[in-house]
Coordinates of C-alpha atoms and ligand atoms in Angstrom, one line a residue:
Chain O
M1043 CA -7.9 9.6 32.3
T1044 CA -8.7 8.7 35.9
S1045 CA -6.5 5.7 35.8
V1046 CA -3.6 7.7 34.5
N1047 CA -4.0 10.2 37.2
R1048 CA -4.3 7.6 39.8
E1049 CA -1.0 6.1 38.6
K1050 CA 0.7 9.5 38.8
I1051 CA -0.6 10.0 42.4
A1052 CA 0.6 6.6 43.3
S1053 CA 4.1 7.3 42.0
A1054 CA 4.3 10.5 43.9
V1055 CA 3.1 8.8 47.1
L1056 CA 5.8 6.1 46.6
I1057 CA 8.6 8.7 46.2
V1058 CA 7.6 10.6 49.3
G1059 CA 7.1 7.3 51.1
V1060 CA 10.6 6.2 50.4
F1061 CA 12.0 9.4 51.8
V1062 CA 9.8 9.2 54.9
L1063 CA 10.8 5.6 55.4
W1064 CA 14.5 6.5 55.1
E1065 CA 14.1 9.4 57.6
V1066 CA 12.2 7.3 60.1
A1067 CA 14.6 4.3 59.8
C1068 CA 17.6 6.6 60.4
L1069 CA 16.0 8.1 63.5
L1070 CA 14.7 4.7 64.7
F1071 CA 18.0 2.8 64.4
G1072 CA 20.1 5.9 65.3
I1073 CA 22.2 5.7 62.2
S1074 CA 25.1 8.1 62.2
D1075 CA 25.1 10.8 59.6
L1076 CA 28.6 9.8 58.8
V1077 CA 27.1 6.6 57.3
L1078 CA 23.7 7.6 56.0
P1079 CA 22.4 11.1 56.6
R1080 CA 18.7 11.7 56.9
P1081 CA 17.0 13.2 53.8
S1082 CA 16.1 16.3 55.9
Q1083 CA 19.7 16.8 56.7
V1084 CA 20.6 16.5 53.1
I1085 CA 18.0 19.0 52.1
V1086 CA 19.2 21.5 54.7
T1087 CA 22.8 21.1 53.5
L1088 CA 21.6 21.7 49.9
W1089 CA 19.8 24.8 51.1
E1090 CA 22.7 26.2 53.1
R1091 CA 25.5 25.4 50.7
W1092 CA 23.5 26.2 47.5
P1093 CA 25.6 29.3 46.6
A1094 CA 28.7 27.0 46.6
L1095 CA 27.0 24.1 45.0
M1096 CA 25.4 25.9 42.2
P1097 CA 28.5 26.5 40.1
H1098 CA 29.3 22.8 40.3
A1099 CA 25.8 21.9 39.1
V1100 CA 26.0 24.4 36.3
Q1101 CA 29.4 23.1 35.3
T1102 CA 28.1 19.5 35.2
L1103 CA 25.0 20.4 33.3
Y1104 CA 27.0 22.5 30.8
T1105 CA 29.5 19.7 30.2
T1106 CA 26.8 17.1 29.8
L1107 CA 24.8 19.1 27.4
L1108 CA 27.8 20.1 25.3
G1109 CA 29.0 16.5 25.2
F1110 CA 25.5 15.3 24.4
A1111 CA 25.1 17.8 21.6
L1112 CA 28.4 16.8 20.0
G1113 CA 27.6 13.1 20.5
V1114 CA 24.1 13.4 19.0
S1115 CA 25.4 15.4 16.0
A1116 CA 28.1 12.8 15.4
G1117 CA 25.6 10.0 16.0
V1118 CA 23.1 11.4 13.5
L1119 CA 25.7 11.9 10.8
I1120 CA 27.2 8.4 11.2
G1121 CA 23.7 6.9 11.5
L1122 CA 22.6 8.6 8.3
L1123 CA 25.7 7.4 6.5
I1124 CA 25.2 3.8 7.7
G1125 CA 21.5 3.7 7.5
S1126 CA 21.0 5.0 4.0
S1127 CA 23.0 2.2 2.3
R1128 CA 22.5 -1.5 3.0
L1129 CA 26.2 -2.1 2.1
A1130 CA 27.4 0.4 4.6
Y1131 CA 25.1 -1.0 7.2
N1132 CA 26.3 -4.5 6.9
V1133 CA 30.0 -3.5 6.6
A1134 CA 30.1 -1.1 9.5
F1135 CA 27.8 -2.8 12.0
P1136 CA 30.4 -5.3 13.4
L1137 CA 32.8 -2.4 14.0
L1138 CA 30.1 -0.4 15.8
V1139 CA 29.1 -3.3 18.0
G1140 CA 32.8 -3.7 18.9
F1141 CA 33.2 0.0 19.8
S1142 CA 29.9 0.2 21.7
S1143 CA 30.8 -2.8 23.9
I1144 CA 33.9 -1.1 25.2
P1145 CA 33.1 0.2 28.7
K1146 CA 33.3 3.9 28.1
V1147 CA 34.8 4.5 31.6
A1148 CA 37.9 2.9 30.3
V1149 CA 38.6 5.7 27.9
V1150 CA 38.7 8.5 30.5
P1151 CA 42.3 7.9 31.4
I1152 CA 43.2 8.0 27.7
F1153 CA 41.4 11.4 27.3
V1154 CA 43.2 12.7 30.4
L1155 CA 46.5 11.5 28.9
W1156 CA 45.7 13.4 25.6
F1157 CA 44.0 16.5 26.9
G1158 CA 44.9 16.9 30.6
S1159 CA 42.3 17.0 33.3
G1160 CA 39.4 19.4 33.3
T1161 CA 36.4 20.1 31.1
V1162 CA 37.7 18.7 27.9
P1163 CA 37.9 15.0 28.9
A1164 CA 34.5 15.3 30.6
V1165 CA 32.9 16.7 27.4
L1166 CA 34.6 14.0 25.3
T1167 CA 33.5 11.2 27.6
S1168 CA 30.0 12.4 27.7
M1169 CA 30.1 12.7 23.9
I1170 CA 31.6 9.2 23.2
I1171 CA 29.1 7.6 25.5
S1172 CA 26.1 9.1 23.9
V1173 CA 27.1 8.5 20.3
F1174 CA 26.4 4.8 20.0
P1175 CA 22.7 4.6 21.0
V1176 CA 22.0 7.4 18.5
V1177 CA 23.9 5.8 15.7
V1178 CA 22.4 2.4 16.2
N1179 CA 18.8 3.7 16.5
M1180 CA 19.1 6.1 13.5
A1181 CA 20.6 3.4 11.3
T1182 CA 18.0 0.9 12.3
G1183 CA 15.2 3.3 11.8
L1184 CA 16.5 4.3 8.3
A1185 CA 17.2 0.8 7.2
T1186 CA 13.7 -0.6 7.9
T1187 CA 11.7 0.8 5.0
E1188 CA 9.0 -1.6 3.7
P1189 CA 10.1 -3.0 0.4
E1190 CA 6.7 -2.4 -1.2
L1191 CA 6.7 1.2 -0.2
E1192 CA 10.1 1.6 -1.7
D1193 CA 8.7 0.1 -4.9
V1194 CA 5.9 2.7 -5.0
L1195 CA 8.4 5.4 -4.6
R1196 CA 10.8 4.1 -7.2
T1197 CA 8.0 3.8 -9.8
L1198 CA 7.4 7.5 -9.1
K1199 CA 11.1 8.1 -10.0
A1200 CA 11.9 9.2 -6.5
S1201 CA 15.6 10.0 -5.9
K1202 CA 17.5 8.7 -2.9
R1203 CA 17.1 12.1 -1.3
D1204 CA 13.3 12.1 -1.8
I1205 CA 13.1 8.7 -0.1
L1206 CA 15.3 9.8 2.7
L1207 CA 13.4 13.0 3.3
N1208 CA 9.9 11.7 2.9
V1209 CA 10.1 8.2 4.3
G1210 CA 13.5 7.4 5.9
L1211 CA 13.8 10.4 8.3
P1212 CA 10.2 10.5 9.5
R1213 CA 10.3 6.8 10.1
A1214 CA 13.6 7.1 12.0
M1215 CA 12.3 9.9 14.2
P1216 CA 10.7 7.7 17.0
Y1217 CA 13.9 5.6 17.1
F1218 CA 15.9 8.8 17.2
F1219 CA 14.0 10.3 20.1
A1220 CA 14.0 7.1 22.0
S1221 CA 17.8 7.1 21.7
L1222 CA 18.0 10.7 22.9
K1223 CA 16.4 9.8 26.2
V1224 CA 18.9 7.0 26.7
A1225 CA 21.8 9.0 25.4
V1226 CA 21.2 12.0 27.6
T1227 CA 21.2 9.8 30.7
L1228 CA 24.4 8.1 29.6
S1229 CA 26.0 11.4 28.8
F1230 CA 25.4 12.5 32.3
V1231 CA 27.0 9.4 33.7
G1232 CA 30.0 10.0 31.4
T1233 CA 30.4 13.6 32.7
V1234 CA 30.3 12.6 36.3
I1235 CA 32.7 9.8 35.9
S1236 CA 35.2 12.0 34.2
E1237 CA 34.7 14.7 36.8
T1238 CA 35.4 12.2 39.5
V1239 CA 38.5 10.9 37.9
A1240 CA 40.1 14.1 36.5
S1241 CA 38.7 17.5 37.2
N1242 CA 38.6 20.3 39.8
R1243 CA 35.1 21.3 39.0
G1244 CA 31.6 19.8 38.7
V1245 CA 29.4 17.8 40.9
G1246 CA 31.4 14.6 40.6
N1247 CA 34.6 16.4 41.7
M1248 CA 32.7 18.1 44.5
M1249 CA 31.4 14.8 45.8
L1250 CA 34.8 13.3 45.8
L1251 CA 36.3 16.1 47.8
A1252 CA 33.4 16.1 50.3
S1253 CA 33.8 12.4 50.9
S1254 CA 37.5 12.7 51.5
N1255 CA 36.5 15.3 54.2
F1256 CA 33.9 12.9 55.6
N1257 CA 31.2 15.5 54.9
V1258 CA 28.7 12.8 54.1
P1259 CA 25.6 15.1 53.9
L1260 CA 27.4 17.1 51.3
V1261 CA 28.1 13.9 49.3
F1262 CA 24.4 13.1 49.4
A1263 CA 23.6 16.7 48.5
G1264 CA 25.6 16.1 45.3
L1265 CA 23.8 12.9 44.7
F1266 CA 20.4 14.7 45.0
I1267 CA 21.6 17.3 42.5
L1268 CA 22.6 14.6 40.0
A1269 CA 19.3 12.8 40.5
G1270 CA 17.4 16.1 39.9
L1271 CA 19.4 17.0 36.8
G1272 CA 19.1 13.5 35.4
V1273 CA 15.3 13.4 35.9
A1274 CA 14.9 16.9 34.5
L1275 CA 16.9 16.0 31.3
Y1276 CA 15.0 12.7 30.9
V1277 CA 11.6 14.3 31.3
G1278 CA 12.6 17.2 28.9
F1279 CA 13.5 14.8 26.1
S1280 CA 10.4 12.6 26.8
L1281 CA 8.2 15.7 26.3
I1282 CA 9.9 16.6 23.1
E1283 CA 9.6 13.0 21.9
R1284 CA 5.9 13.0 22.6
R1285 CA 5.3 16.2 20.7
V1286 CA 7.3 15.2 17.7
T1287 CA 6.5 11.6 17.3
G1288 CA 3.0 11.3 18.7
W1289 CA 2.0 9.3 15.6
A1290 CA 4.2 6.4 16.7
N1291 CA 2.2 6.0 20.0
R1292 CA -1.0 5.6 18.1
K1293 CA -4.2 4.6 19.7
T1294 CA -3.2 4.5 23.4
D1295 CA -2.5 8.2 23.5
F1296 CA -5.0 9.5 21.1
A1297 CA -7.9 7.5 22.2
A1298 CA -8.0 9.3 25.5
G1299 CA -7.9 12.8 24.0
Chain L
M866 CA -19.7 -15.4 -27.2
F867 CA -18.1 -14.0 -24.1
L868 CA -14.8 -15.6 -24.8
K869 CA -12.8 -14.7 -27.8
N870 CA -9.2 -15.4 -28.3
S871 CA -7.0 -12.3 -28.3
T872 CA -9.2 -10.1 -30.4
P873 CA -8.0 -6.5 -30.8
A874 CA -10.0 -4.2 -28.6
E875 CA -12.5 -2.9 -31.1
T876 CA -14.9 -1.5 -28.5
I877 CA -12.4 0.2 -26.2
A878 CA -12.5 3.9 -26.4
L879 CA -8.9 4.9 -26.0
T880 CA -9.7 8.6 -26.2
T881 CA -8.2 10.8 -23.6
P882 CA -8.9 14.5 -23.9
A883 CA -5.2 15.3 -24.5
E884 CA -4.7 12.7 -27.2
P885 CA -7.4 11.8 -29.7
V886 CA -6.9 8.3 -30.9
K887 CA -8.4 6.7 -34.0
P888 CA -11.0 4.1 -33.1
G889 CA -9.9 0.6 -33.9
A890 CA -6.2 1.5 -33.9
V891 CA -4.1 -0.6 -31.5
Y892 CA -1.4 1.1 -29.4
P893 CA 0.5 -1.4 -27.4
V894 CA 1.7 0.4 -24.3
I895 CA 3.5 -2.7 -22.9
E896 CA 5.4 -5.2 -25.0
F897 CA 7.2 -8.2 -23.7
E898 CA 9.5 -9.9 -26.2
R899 CA 10.7 -13.3 -25.1
V900 CA 11.3 -12.1 -21.5
T901 CA 13.0 -14.4 -19.1
V902 CA 13.7 -13.6 -15.4
R903 CA 16.0 -15.5 -13.1
Y904 CA 16.5 -14.6 -9.5
G905 CA 19.9 -15.3 -8.1
K906 CA 23.0 -16.6 -9.9
D907 CA 24.2 -19.8 -11.6
A908 CA 23.2 -23.0 -9.9
G909 CA 21.1 -21.4 -7.2
A910 CA 19.0 -19.4 -9.6
T911 CA 15.2 -19.5 -9.6
Q912 CA 13.7 -19.0 -13.0
A913 CA 10.5 -17.0 -12.4
L914 CA 9.5 -16.2 -15.9
A915 CA 10.2 -18.2 -19.1
E916 CA 10.4 -16.6 -22.5
S917 CA 7.1 -14.7 -22.2
S918 CA 5.9 -12.6 -25.1
F919 CA 2.7 -10.5 -25.1
H920 CA 1.4 -7.0 -25.9
I921 CA -1.0 -4.9 -23.9
D922 CA -3.0 -2.2 -25.5
K923 CA -3.3 1.3 -24.1
G924 CA -6.3 1.8 -21.9
D925 CA -6.9 -2.0 -21.5
F926 CA -7.7 -3.7 -18.2
I927 CA -5.7 -6.9 -17.8
A928 CA -6.0 -9.4 -15.1
L929 CA -3.1 -11.7 -14.4
V930 CA -4.0 -15.0 -12.7
G931 CA -2.0 -18.2 -12.0
P932 CA -0.7 -20.4 -9.3
S933 CA 1.2 -18.9 -6.4
G934 CA 4.9 -18.2 -7.2
C935 CA 4.4 -18.3 -11.0
G936 CA 5.8 -14.9 -11.6
K937 CA 2.9 -12.5 -11.6
S938 CA 4.5 -10.0 -9.2
T939 CA 7.6 -10.4 -11.3
I940 CA 5.8 -9.2 -14.4
L941 CA 4.5 -6.1 -12.5
K942 CA 8.0 -5.3 -11.3
L943 CA 9.4 -5.6 -14.8
V944 CA 6.8 -3.2 -16.1
G945 CA 7.4 -0.8 -13.2
G946 CA 11.1 -0.9 -14.0
L947 CA 11.9 -2.3 -10.5
I948 CA 13.8 -5.3 -11.9
Q949 CA 15.5 -6.1 -15.1
A950 CA 14.8 -8.9 -17.5
S951 CA 17.6 -11.5 -17.6
D952 CA 16.8 -12.1 -21.2
G953 CA 14.5 -10.5 -23.8
H954 CA 13.1 -7.0 -23.8
V955 CA 10.4 -5.1 -22.0
F956 CA 9.1 -2.0 -23.8
V957 CA 6.8 0.5 -22.1
A958 CA 5.3 3.2 -24.3
R959 CA 7.5 1.9 -27.1
R960 CA 10.7 2.6 -25.2
E961 CA 13.0 0.3 -23.3
V962 CA 11.6 0.2 -19.8
G963 CA 13.2 2.8 -17.6
A964 CA 13.7 5.2 -20.4
A965 CA 10.0 5.4 -21.0
D966 CA 8.3 8.5 -19.8
V967 CA 5.1 7.0 -18.3
R968 CA 3.4 7.8 -15.1
I969 CA 2.9 4.7 -13.0
G970 CA 0.6 4.2 -10.0
M971 CA 1.1 1.1 -7.8
A972 CA -0.9 -0.5 -5.0
F973 CA -0.3 -3.7 -3.1
Q974 CA -2.1 -6.1 -0.8
N975 CA -1.2 -4.0 2.2
P976 CA -1.9 -0.3 2.0
T977 CA 1.7 0.9 3.0
L978 CA 0.4 4.3 4.0
L979 CA 2.8 6.5 6.0
P980 CA 1.6 6.5 9.6
W981 CA 2.8 10.0 10.3
L982 CA 0.8 11.6 7.5
N983 CA -2.9 12.0 7.5
I984 CA -4.9 10.4 4.8
R985 CA -5.0 13.4 2.5
D986 CA -1.2 14.0 2.8
N987 CA -0.7 10.3 2.1
V988 CA -2.8 10.5 -1.0
M989 CA -0.9 13.6 -2.1
L990 CA 2.5 12.0 -1.8
P991 CA 3.0 11.2 -5.5
L992 CA 2.3 14.8 -6.3
K993 CA 5.2 15.8 -4.1
I994 CA 7.6 13.3 -5.7
A995 CA 6.6 12.6 -9.3
R996 CA 7.3 15.0 -12.2
P997 CA 5.9 17.3 -13.4
F998 CA 3.8 17.8 -10.3
R999 CA 6.7 18.2 -7.8
D1000 CA 7.8 21.4 -9.5
E1001 CA 4.6 23.1 -8.4
W1002 CA 4.2 21.3 -5.1
R1003 CA 4.9 24.4 -3.0
S1004 CA 2.4 26.6 -4.7
K1005 CA -0.4 24.1 -5.2
R1006 CA -0.3 21.8 -2.3
K1007 CA -2.7 23.9 -0.3
G1008 CA -5.0 24.6 -3.3
E1009 CA -5.3 22.6 -6.5
Y1010 CA -3.5 19.4 -5.3
R1011 CA -5.5 19.4 -2.1
D1012 CA -8.8 19.7 -3.9
R1013 CA -7.7 16.9 -6.2
A1014 CA -7.0 14.6 -3.3
D1015 CA -10.3 15.5 -1.7
A1016 CA -12.2 14.8 -4.9
L1017 CA -10.6 11.5 -5.3
L1018 CA -11.2 10.6 -1.6
E1019 CA -14.8 11.5 -2.1
S1020 CA -15.1 9.2 -5.1
V1021 CA -14.1 6.3 -3.0
G1022 CA -16.3 7.2 -0.1
L1023 CA -13.7 8.7 2.2
R1024 CA -14.9 12.3 2.1
D1025 CA -14.7 13.0 5.8
F1026 CA -11.5 11.1 6.4
G1027 CA -8.8 13.4 4.9
E1028 CA -7.7 14.7 8.2
K1029 CA -7.7 11.2 9.9
Y1030 CA -4.6 9.1 10.3
P1031 CA -4.2 5.7 8.8
W1032 CA -4.6 3.8 12.0
Q1033 CA -8.0 5.5 12.6
L1034 CA -9.3 3.7 9.4
S1035 CA -10.3 0.2 8.9
G1036 CA -8.3 -2.1 6.6
G1037 CA -10.7 -1.6 3.7
M1038 CA -10.7 2.2 4.1
Q1039 CA -6.9 2.2 4.1
Q1040 CA -6.9 0.2 1.0
R1041 CA -9.2 2.7 -0.7
A1042 CA -6.8 5.5 0.4
S1043 CA -4.0 3.5 -1.1
L1044 CA -5.9 3.2 -4.3
C1045 CA -6.3 7.0 -4.3
R1046 CA -2.6 7.4 -3.8
A1047 CA -2.0 5.2 -6.8
L1048 CA -4.3 7.4 -8.9
I1049 CA -3.7 10.9 -7.8
H1050 CA -1.0 11.7 -10.3
D1051 CA -3.2 10.5 -13.2
P1052 CA -1.0 7.6 -14.1
T1053 CA -1.3 6.1 -17.5
L1054 CA -0.3 2.8 -16.1
L1055 CA -1.8 1.3 -13.0
L1056 CA -0.1 -1.7 -11.4
L1057 CA -2.1 -3.5 -8.8
D1058 CA -0.7 -6.5 -7.0
E1059 CA -3.6 -8.3 -5.2
P1060 CA -4.9 -5.0 -3.9
F1061 CA -8.0 -6.5 -2.4
G1062 CA -6.5 -9.7 -1.2
A1063 CA -6.7 -8.9 2.5
L1064 CA -10.3 -7.7 2.5
D1065 CA -13.6 -9.5 3.3
Q1066 CA -15.9 -10.5 0.4
F1067 CA -18.3 -7.6 0.8
T1068 CA -15.7 -4.8 1.0
R1069 CA -13.9 -6.4 -1.9
E1070 CA -17.0 -6.4 -4.1
E1071 CA -17.6 -2.8 -3.2
L1072 CA -14.1 -1.9 -4.2
W1073 CA -14.5 -3.7 -7.6
A1074 CA -17.3 -1.3 -8.4
T1075 CA -15.2 1.6 -7.2
L1076 CA -12.1 0.6 -9.3
Q1077 CA -14.3 -0.1 -12.3
A1078 CA -15.8 3.4 -12.1
L1079 CA -12.4 5.0 -11.7
W1080 CA -11.1 3.1 -14.7
M1081 CA -14.0 4.0 -16.9
E1082 CA -13.6 7.6 -16.0
R1083 CA -9.8 7.9 -16.5
R1084 CA -8.9 4.9 -18.7
P1085 CA -5.4 4.1 -17.5
T1086 CA -3.9 0.8 -18.6
V1087 CA -4.4 -1.5 -15.7
L1088 CA -2.4 -4.6 -14.8
L1089 CA -4.2 -6.4 -12.0
V1090 CA -2.7 -9.4 -10.3
T1091 CA -5.3 -11.4 -8.4
H1092 CA -6.0 -14.8 -6.9
D1093 CA -9.8 -14.2 -7.0
L1094 CA -11.1 -15.5 -10.4
R1095 CA -14.5 -13.7 -9.9
E1096 CA -12.5 -10.5 -9.4
S1097 CA -10.6 -11.0 -12.6
A1098 CA -13.7 -11.8 -14.6
F1099 CA -15.6 -8.9 -13.1
L1100 CA -12.9 -6.2 -13.7
A1101 CA -10.8 -7.2 -16.6
N1102 CA -11.2 -6.8 -20.4
R1103 CA -8.6 -9.5 -20.8
I1104 CA -7.4 -12.3 -18.6
M1105 CA -4.0 -13.9 -18.8
V1106 CA -3.6 -17.2 -17.1
M1107 CA 0.0 -18.2 -16.2
S1108 CA 1.5 -21.6 -15.8
A1109 CA 3.3 -22.7 -12.6
R1110 CA 6.9 -21.5 -12.2
P1111 CA 8.7 -20.8 -14.4
G1112 CA 5.7 -18.7 -15.6
R1113 CA 4.5 -18.7 -19.2
I1114 CA 1.2 -17.4 -20.6
L1115 CA -1.1 -20.4 -20.8
M1116 CA -4.2 -18.7 -21.9
D1117 CA -5.1 -15.2 -23.0
E1118 CA -8.8 -14.4 -23.1
R1119 CA -11.0 -11.4 -23.7
V1120 CA -13.9 -10.8 -21.4
D1121 CA -16.7 -8.9 -23.1
F1122 CA -19.4 -8.4 -20.4
A1123 CA -21.0 -5.0 -20.9
R1124 CA -19.9 -2.2 -18.6
P1125 CA -20.5 -1.0 -16.0
R1126 CA -20.6 -4.5 -14.7
T1127 CA -22.6 -5.1 -11.5
L1128 CA -23.0 -8.0 -9.1
E1129 CA -25.8 -9.1 -11.3
T1130 CA -23.2 -9.8 -14.0
T1131 CA -21.5 -12.3 -11.7
Y1132 CA -24.7 -14.4 -11.5
Q1133 CA -25.0 -14.8 -15.2
P1134 CA -24.3 -18.4 -16.4
E1135 CA -21.6 -17.1 -18.8
F1136 CA -19.8 -15.5 -15.9
T1137 CA -19.9 -18.6 -13.8
S1138 CA -18.7 -20.8 -16.6
L1139 CA -15.9 -18.4 -17.3
T1140 CA -14.6 -18.5 -13.7
Q1141 CA -15.1 -22.3 -13.7
S1142 CA -13.0 -22.8 -16.8
L1143 CA -10.3 -20.4 -15.4
R1144 CA -10.3 -22.4 -12.2
N1145 CA -9.9 -25.7 -14.0
L1146 CA -7.0 -24.3 -16.0
I1147 CA -5.2 -23.1 -12.9
V1148 CA -5.8 -26.3 -11.0
A1149 CA -4.4 -28.2 -13.9
A1150 CA -1.4 -25.8 -14.1
R1151 CA -0.5 -26.2 -10.5
G1152 CA -0.9 -30.0 -10.8
G1153 CA -3.5 -30.3 -8.1
M1154 CA -6.9 -31.9 -7.7
A1155 CA -9.8 -30.2 -9.4
G1156 CA -12.3 -30.8 -6.6
H1157 CA -10.2 -29.2 -3.9
P1158 CA -11.2 -25.6 -3.0
Ligands
ATP209 N1 13.7 -11.3 -4.8 C1 13.6 -12.6 -5.1 N2 14.7 -13.4 -4.9 C2 14.7 -14.7 -5.3 N3 13.6 -15.3 -5.8 C3 12.5 -14.6 -6.0 C4 12.4 -13.2 -5.6 N4 11.2 -12.7 -5.9 C5 10.5 -13.8 -6.4 N5 11.3 -14.9 -6.5 C6 10.9 -16.2 -7.0 O1 10.3 -16.1 -8.2 C7 9.1 -16.8 -8.4 C8 8.0 -15.9 -8.8 O2 7.8 -14.9 -7.8 P1 6.6 -13.9 -7.9 O3 6.6 -13.0 -6.7 O4 6.6 -13.2 -9.2 O5 5.3 -14.9 -7.8 P2 3.8 -14.5 -7.8 O6 3.2 -15.1 -9.0 O7 3.6 -13.1 -7.6 O8 3.3 -15.3 -6.5 P3 2.1 -15.0 -5.5 O9 0.8 -15.3 -6.2 O10 2.3 -16.0 -4.4 O11 2.3 -13.6 -5.1 C9 8.8 -17.4 -7.0 O12 9.0 -18.8 -7.1 C10 9.8 -16.8 -6.1 O13 10.4 -17.9 -5.3
MG210 MG1 2.9 -11.9 -5.9

């Protein structure tokens, strides 16, 4: 218990320390706020411009979550399909690896070409970027049932569906939630990239405009918003993961409680 | 004499409450007719079992011993309907395997419990899946089924562990739970593949007594694969010794020590000479040196 708390305190101290260092360094070396604004300036900007910034933050969050939800749904479906049959797994895997190794940024122009600029390409980018981690993890989780356990179930005359519901899915859950954490972060990256390239709304677009006006503190305010949203999403899904798949963490977690 | 060659089981009470059976009558529940199993195709095929024929009576306790890789697990898989014979026929309860309506329980060397379920829910898994139990799963899982699991857990000394998770139990305790899972749906056929192989000597001997008690109470037909010759002599009514791959039945012996057998039984000279003769046979079968442990 105490050691965990100590670690938490240490992380908090480190974060605050980095900001203080940044602040002090800017003052000490007289760095212009056109290059690197001080954290205090950024926070003031955030505070003063919040009414104007908030709609952008909401837009980005909304786009990310929508794309993420679509991506995860598609990922689960494809993962189920591939993971529940060895044949499908072996046949489809090379294709998946091929797709997933395409840098997703490269598809933004194509989406813009098809759907015009705005929310749609941002949602699609966020979706496409979050599909693959989910598919790969689901499929792997489903495909790794112990052969002996499968023998036990087959002698009980379990149907494919029984095995999927009672063994496959629960076993895949830790993989699934681990992939959600990764996917939501990626999804966020996808949204911002697309907003930067082709949109008139969202934090990405706001940052682009601010930088072309040399309003550097505002650019950094955008960055802070993104960091805050990213951390919040990651923490949210970590919490859900811990609640749902505590069994996979075994001793380390339970021993303390 | 403690060794008699393939005598019908005159002393075995086959009676289960539901189905009175005439004493002395022989009801083969498993029949192998010239069964051959090959894994793989054509030139690359491994022949695991060669034209084996034998019958197993209902309610009997069989131990299968033999050198590693001789096809013991293959026989269990055939009986469980998990693989098909390449040639010959396997009948279970007088029907071609697969069509047979028998309840089968299975346990292996590793417990294969599901880590996300507590011990009680792990034990109840077959009731959730196998017919006819699954039809009443919803209404009975909090009542009758649960009591059943608890009673079984108590009989193997795991009374207070129903709520615990598998990783909170030692290997031996997990193996007991796995045995309970194999028995919860009252199987008529119990297939055990080296169930105590990974345990220390003391735990293993303890579990022999547990398994013997469970068998005497419920009288399923048991097929036990083991490498431990004392275990086979302690538990079985009949020991089948197999040759090296491709497996054939080399010797088929009845074991008539009175039940319940205890550790005292294992110190009897008859017991020792039985395990010794089995040992010599297997050593010869695998073509090794008799003196080597
Ligand atoms: N799935 C498989 N594919 C190919 N060959 C197999 C397969 N399963 C078993 N074999 C082969 O069949 C032979 C018998 O295997 P089996 O598992 O029945 O042996 P065993 O008597 O149970 O051995 P052990 O005592 O080591 O468990 C072995 O030589 C093995 O190489
Ligand atoms: Mg084996």
